[in-house]
Amino acid sequence: MTGLLELVSVSCHFDLGRRRRLAAVNQVSLTIGQNEVLGLVGESASGKSTLGKMIVGLLARTGGEIFYRGERLPVACKGKDFRRQAGRMQMIFQDSYGALNPRMTVAEIIGEGPMLAGHSKAEVRLQAEEWVSRIGLPADSLSRYPHEFSGGQRQRIGIARAMIMSPEFVVCDEPVSALDVSIQAQVIEIIDSLKRQMNQSLLFIAHDLAMVRHISDRIAVMYRGRIMEVGDAGLLCAEPLHPYTRLL
């Protein structure tokens, strides 16, 4: 397995005042391989989303190093660094409504990345039309606004917005936890199908171990900001070593 992303003793601590600090992520070391899906599971507030946001540059880390193809990533991304990183890393968010600008049409939301990357309006329009079709929405969706769609449809729009940039690596931050069970399977199938078509690596964050097992090659279990164990998805679910994994 060729390493794509490597985390070395990564931490993120928040200052709570009165000399108190919260260790949201504490000394996490992980490697994610080329074309690999690493599932990250744990209870709410275990630090999973914080870790994902640090990887893509949305949150500054307070310790450790992150390497992408051997290149050390900045502590937090701004300006040119952020635009460069957005071309190779993207994130699909849990809250599909909060993640989409309510004042932008679907065409503007999906096409924002390519537009910022310097593509022409005609190119962006064609790309947006292609991606609306790929996620299973009608062509007239491009002129509509996020509030006109269901939760599952909005999540599809979020997937298209991330995937249109053809990233090598995608953080999926509990992308189906707010959806009905019947819709969850459809969204996971879209993510899995696109991952295979585009030869991507994924960090798939969730709290449902059974769901993560379905899509992941390996699984990492997180508890209170630390990694408890990492292993092959099937083996870890069948023979968990850590008591916390057994509880999950």
Coordinates of C-alpha atoms in Angstrom, one line a residue, residues 31-247:
T31 CA -1.5 6.7 7.5
I32 CA -4.0 6.5 4.6
G33 CA -2.9 4.7 1.5
Q34 CA -3.5 5.4 -2.2
N35 CA -7.0 4.4 -3.2
E36 CA -7.8 3.3 0.3
V37 CA -10.9 4.0 2.4
L38 CA -10.1 4.5 6.1
G39 CA -13.2 4.5 8.3
L40 CA -13.0 6.6 11.5
V41 CA -15.6 5.6 14.1
G42 CA -16.3 6.8 17.6
E43 CA -19.0 8.5 19.7
S44 CA -20.0 12.1 19.3
A45 CA -17.4 14.6 20.6
S46 CA -14.6 12.0 20.2
G47 CA -12.7 14.3 17.9
K48 CA -13.5 12.7 14.6
S49 CA -14.7 15.9 12.8
T50 CA -12.0 18.0 14.3
L51 CA -9.4 15.6 12.9
G52 CA -11.0 15.8 9.4
K53 CA -11.1 19.6 9.4
M54 CA -7.5 19.7 10.4
I55 CA -6.5 17.5 7.5
V56 CA -8.2 19.7 4.8
G57 CA -6.9 22.9 6.4
L58 CA -10.2 24.2 7.9
L59 CA -8.8 24.0 11.5
A60 CA -5.3 24.8 12.7
R61 CA -3.5 22.0 14.5
T62 CA -1.7 22.8 17.8
G63 CA 0.8 20.0 17.4
G64 CA 2.2 17.3 15.1
E65 CA 2.7 17.1 11.4
I66 CA 0.5 16.2 8.4
F67 CA 2.2 15.0 5.2
Y68 CA 0.5 14.7 1.8
R69 CA 2.6 12.8 -0.8
G70 CA 5.6 13.5 1.5
E71 CA 5.0 17.2 1.5
R72 CA 4.5 18.8 4.9
L73 CA 1.1 20.7 5.0
P74 CA 0.8 24.1 6.6
V75 CA -0.7 24.3 10.1
A76 CA -3.7 26.0 8.6
C77 CA -4.5 26.9 5.0
K78 CA -5.1 30.4 3.8
G79 CA -5.1 32.1 0.4
K80 CA -3.1 30.4 -2.3
D81 CA -2.3 27.4 0.1
F82 CA -6.0 26.8 0.6
R83 CA -6.9 27.0 -3.1
R84 CA -4.0 24.6 -4.0
Q85 CA -5.1 22.2 -1.3
A86 CA -8.7 22.4 -2.4
G87 CA -7.7 21.1 -5.8
R88 CA -6.4 17.8 -4.2
M89 CA -8.5 17.5 -1.0
Q90 CA -12.2 18.1 -0.4
M91 CA -14.7 17.6 2.4
I92 CA -18.3 16.4 2.4
F93 CA -20.0 17.8 5.4
Q94 CA -22.6 16.3 7.8
D95 CA -25.0 19.2 7.7
S96 CA -26.0 19.5 4.1
Y97 CA -28.2 22.5 4.7
G98 CA -25.7 24.5 6.7
A99 CA -22.9 23.6 4.2
L100 CA -24.7 25.1 1.2
N101 CA -25.1 28.8 0.7
P102 CA -28.9 29.5 0.6
R103 CA -28.4 32.5 -1.7
M104 CA -26.6 30.5 -4.4
T105 CA -28.2 28.3 -7.0
V106 CA -27.1 24.7 -7.4
A107 CA -25.2 25.7 -10.6
E108 CA -23.3 28.4 -8.6
I109 CA -22.6 26.0 -5.6
I110 CA -21.3 23.1 -7.7
G111 CA -19.4 25.4 -10.1
E112 CA -17.8 27.6 -7.4
G113 CA -14.6 25.5 -7.2
P114 CA -13.9 25.4 -11.0
M115 CA -14.7 29.1 -11.3
L116 CA -12.2 30.0 -8.6
A117 CA -9.7 27.7 -10.4
G118 CA -10.0 29.9 -13.5
H119 CA -12.3 27.8 -15.7
S120 CA -14.5 29.8 -18.1
K121 CA -18.3 30.2 -17.5
A122 CA -19.0 27.9 -20.4
E123 CA -16.7 25.2 -19.0
V124 CA -18.2 25.5 -15.5
R125 CA -21.7 25.2 -16.8
L126 CA -20.9 22.1 -18.8
Q127 CA -19.2 20.5 -15.7
A128 CA -22.2 21.4 -13.5
E129 CA -24.6 19.9 -15.9
E130 CA -22.5 16.7 -16.0
W131 CA -22.3 16.4 -12.3
V132 CA -26.0 17.0 -11.7
S133 CA -26.6 14.1 -14.0
R134 CA -24.0 11.9 -12.2
I135 CA -25.6 12.4 -8.8
G136 CA -29.1 11.6 -10.1
L137 CA -30.8 15.0 -10.1
P138 CA -32.8 16.5 -13.0
A139 CA -31.1 19.1 -15.2
D140 CA -33.5 21.9 -14.0
S141 CA -32.0 21.5 -10.5
L142 CA -29.2 23.9 -11.6
S143 CA -31.4 26.9 -11.4
R144 CA -32.9 26.0 -8.0
Y145 CA -31.8 26.8 -4.4
P146 CA -30.9 24.4 -1.6
H147 CA -34.1 24.9 0.4
E148 CA -36.1 23.4 -2.6
F149 CA -34.5 20.0 -2.1
S150 CA -34.8 17.2 0.4
G151 CA -31.9 16.3 2.8
G152 CA -30.7 13.5 0.6
Q153 CA -30.8 15.6 -2.5
R154 CA -28.8 18.4 -0.7
Q155 CA -26.2 15.9 0.3
R156 CA -25.9 14.8 -3.3
I157 CA -25.3 18.4 -4.2
G158 CA -22.6 18.6 -1.5
I159 CA -21.0 15.5 -3.0
A160 CA -21.0 17.0 -6.5
R161 CA -19.5 20.2 -5.2
A162 CA -16.6 18.3 -3.6
M163 CA -16.1 15.8 -6.5
I164 CA -16.2 18.3 -9.4
M165 CA -12.6 19.3 -8.4
S166 CA -11.4 15.7 -9.0
P167 CA -9.7 15.5 -5.6
E168 CA -7.4 12.7 -4.8
F169 CA -8.5 12.6 -1.2
V170 CA -11.9 13.3 0.3
V171 CA -13.0 13.6 4.0
C172 CA -16.6 12.3 4.4
D173 CA -17.7 13.8 7.7
E174 CA -20.7 11.7 8.8
P175 CA -22.3 12.4 5.4
V176 CA -25.4 10.2 6.0
S177 CA -26.0 10.6 9.8
A178 CA -28.8 13.1 9.3
L179 CA -30.6 11.1 6.6
D180 CA -33.3 8.5 6.7
V181 CA -32.0 4.9 6.6
S182 CA -33.5 4.3 3.1
I183 CA -31.6 7.3 1.8
Q184 CA -28.4 6.5 3.6
A185 CA -27.7 3.5 1.4
Q186 CA -28.2 5.5 -1.8
V187 CA -25.8 8.2 -0.7
I188 CA -23.1 5.7 0.4
E189 CA -23.5 3.9 -2.9
I190 CA -22.9 7.2 -4.8
I191 CA -19.8 8.0 -2.7
D192 CA -18.4 4.5 -3.2
S193 CA -19.1 4.4 -6.9
L194 CA -17.4 7.8 -7.5
K195 CA -14.5 6.8 -5.3
R196 CA -13.9 3.7 -7.6
Q197 CA -14.4 5.7 -10.8
M198 CA -12.0 8.5 -9.7
N199 CA -9.4 6.3 -7.9
Q200 CA -9.7 8.3 -4.7
S201 CA -8.7 7.8 -1.1
L202 CA -11.3 8.5 1.6
L203 CA -11.5 9.2 5.3
F204 CA -15.0 8.1 6.1
I205 CA -16.2 9.4 9.5
A206 CA -19.2 7.9 11.2
H207 CA -20.4 6.5 14.5
D208 CA -22.0 3.4 13.1
L209 CA -19.5 0.6 12.9
A210 CA -21.6 -1.6 10.7
M211 CA -22.0 1.2 8.1
V212 CA -18.3 2.0 8.1
R213 CA -17.4 -1.7 7.7
H214 CA -19.4 -1.8 4.4
I215 CA -17.4 1.0 2.7
S216 CA -13.9 0.8 4.4
D217 CA -10.7 -1.1 3.8
R218 CA -9.5 -0.4 7.3
I219 CA -11.1 1.1 10.4
A220 CA -9.6 3.4 13.1
V221 CA -11.5 3.7 16.4
M222 CA -11.3 7.0 18.2
Y223 CA -12.2 7.8 21.8
R224 CA -11.7 11.1 23.6
G225 CA -9.3 12.4 21.0
R226 CA -7.1 9.4 20.8
I227 CA -6.9 6.3 18.4
M228 CA -7.7 3.2 20.3
E229 CA -7.0 0.6 17.6
V230 CA -6.7 0.4 13.8
G231 CA -7.2 -2.7 11.7
D232 CA -8.6 -4.4 8.6
A233 CA -12.4 -3.6 8.5
G234 CA -13.6 -7.2 8.5
L235 CA -11.1 -8.4 11.2
L236 CA -11.6 -5.5 13.5
C237 CA -15.4 -5.9 13.4
A238 CA -15.2 -9.7 13.9
E239 CA -12.4 -9.7 16.5
P240 CA -12.1 -6.2 18.2
L241 CA -9.2 -5.9 20.5
H242 CA -10.1 -2.9 22.5
P243 CA -13.0 -2.9 25.0
Y244 CA -14.3 0.4 23.5
T245 CA -14.5 -1.1 20.1
R246 CA -16.5 -4.0 21.5
L247 CA -19.0 -1.5 22.9

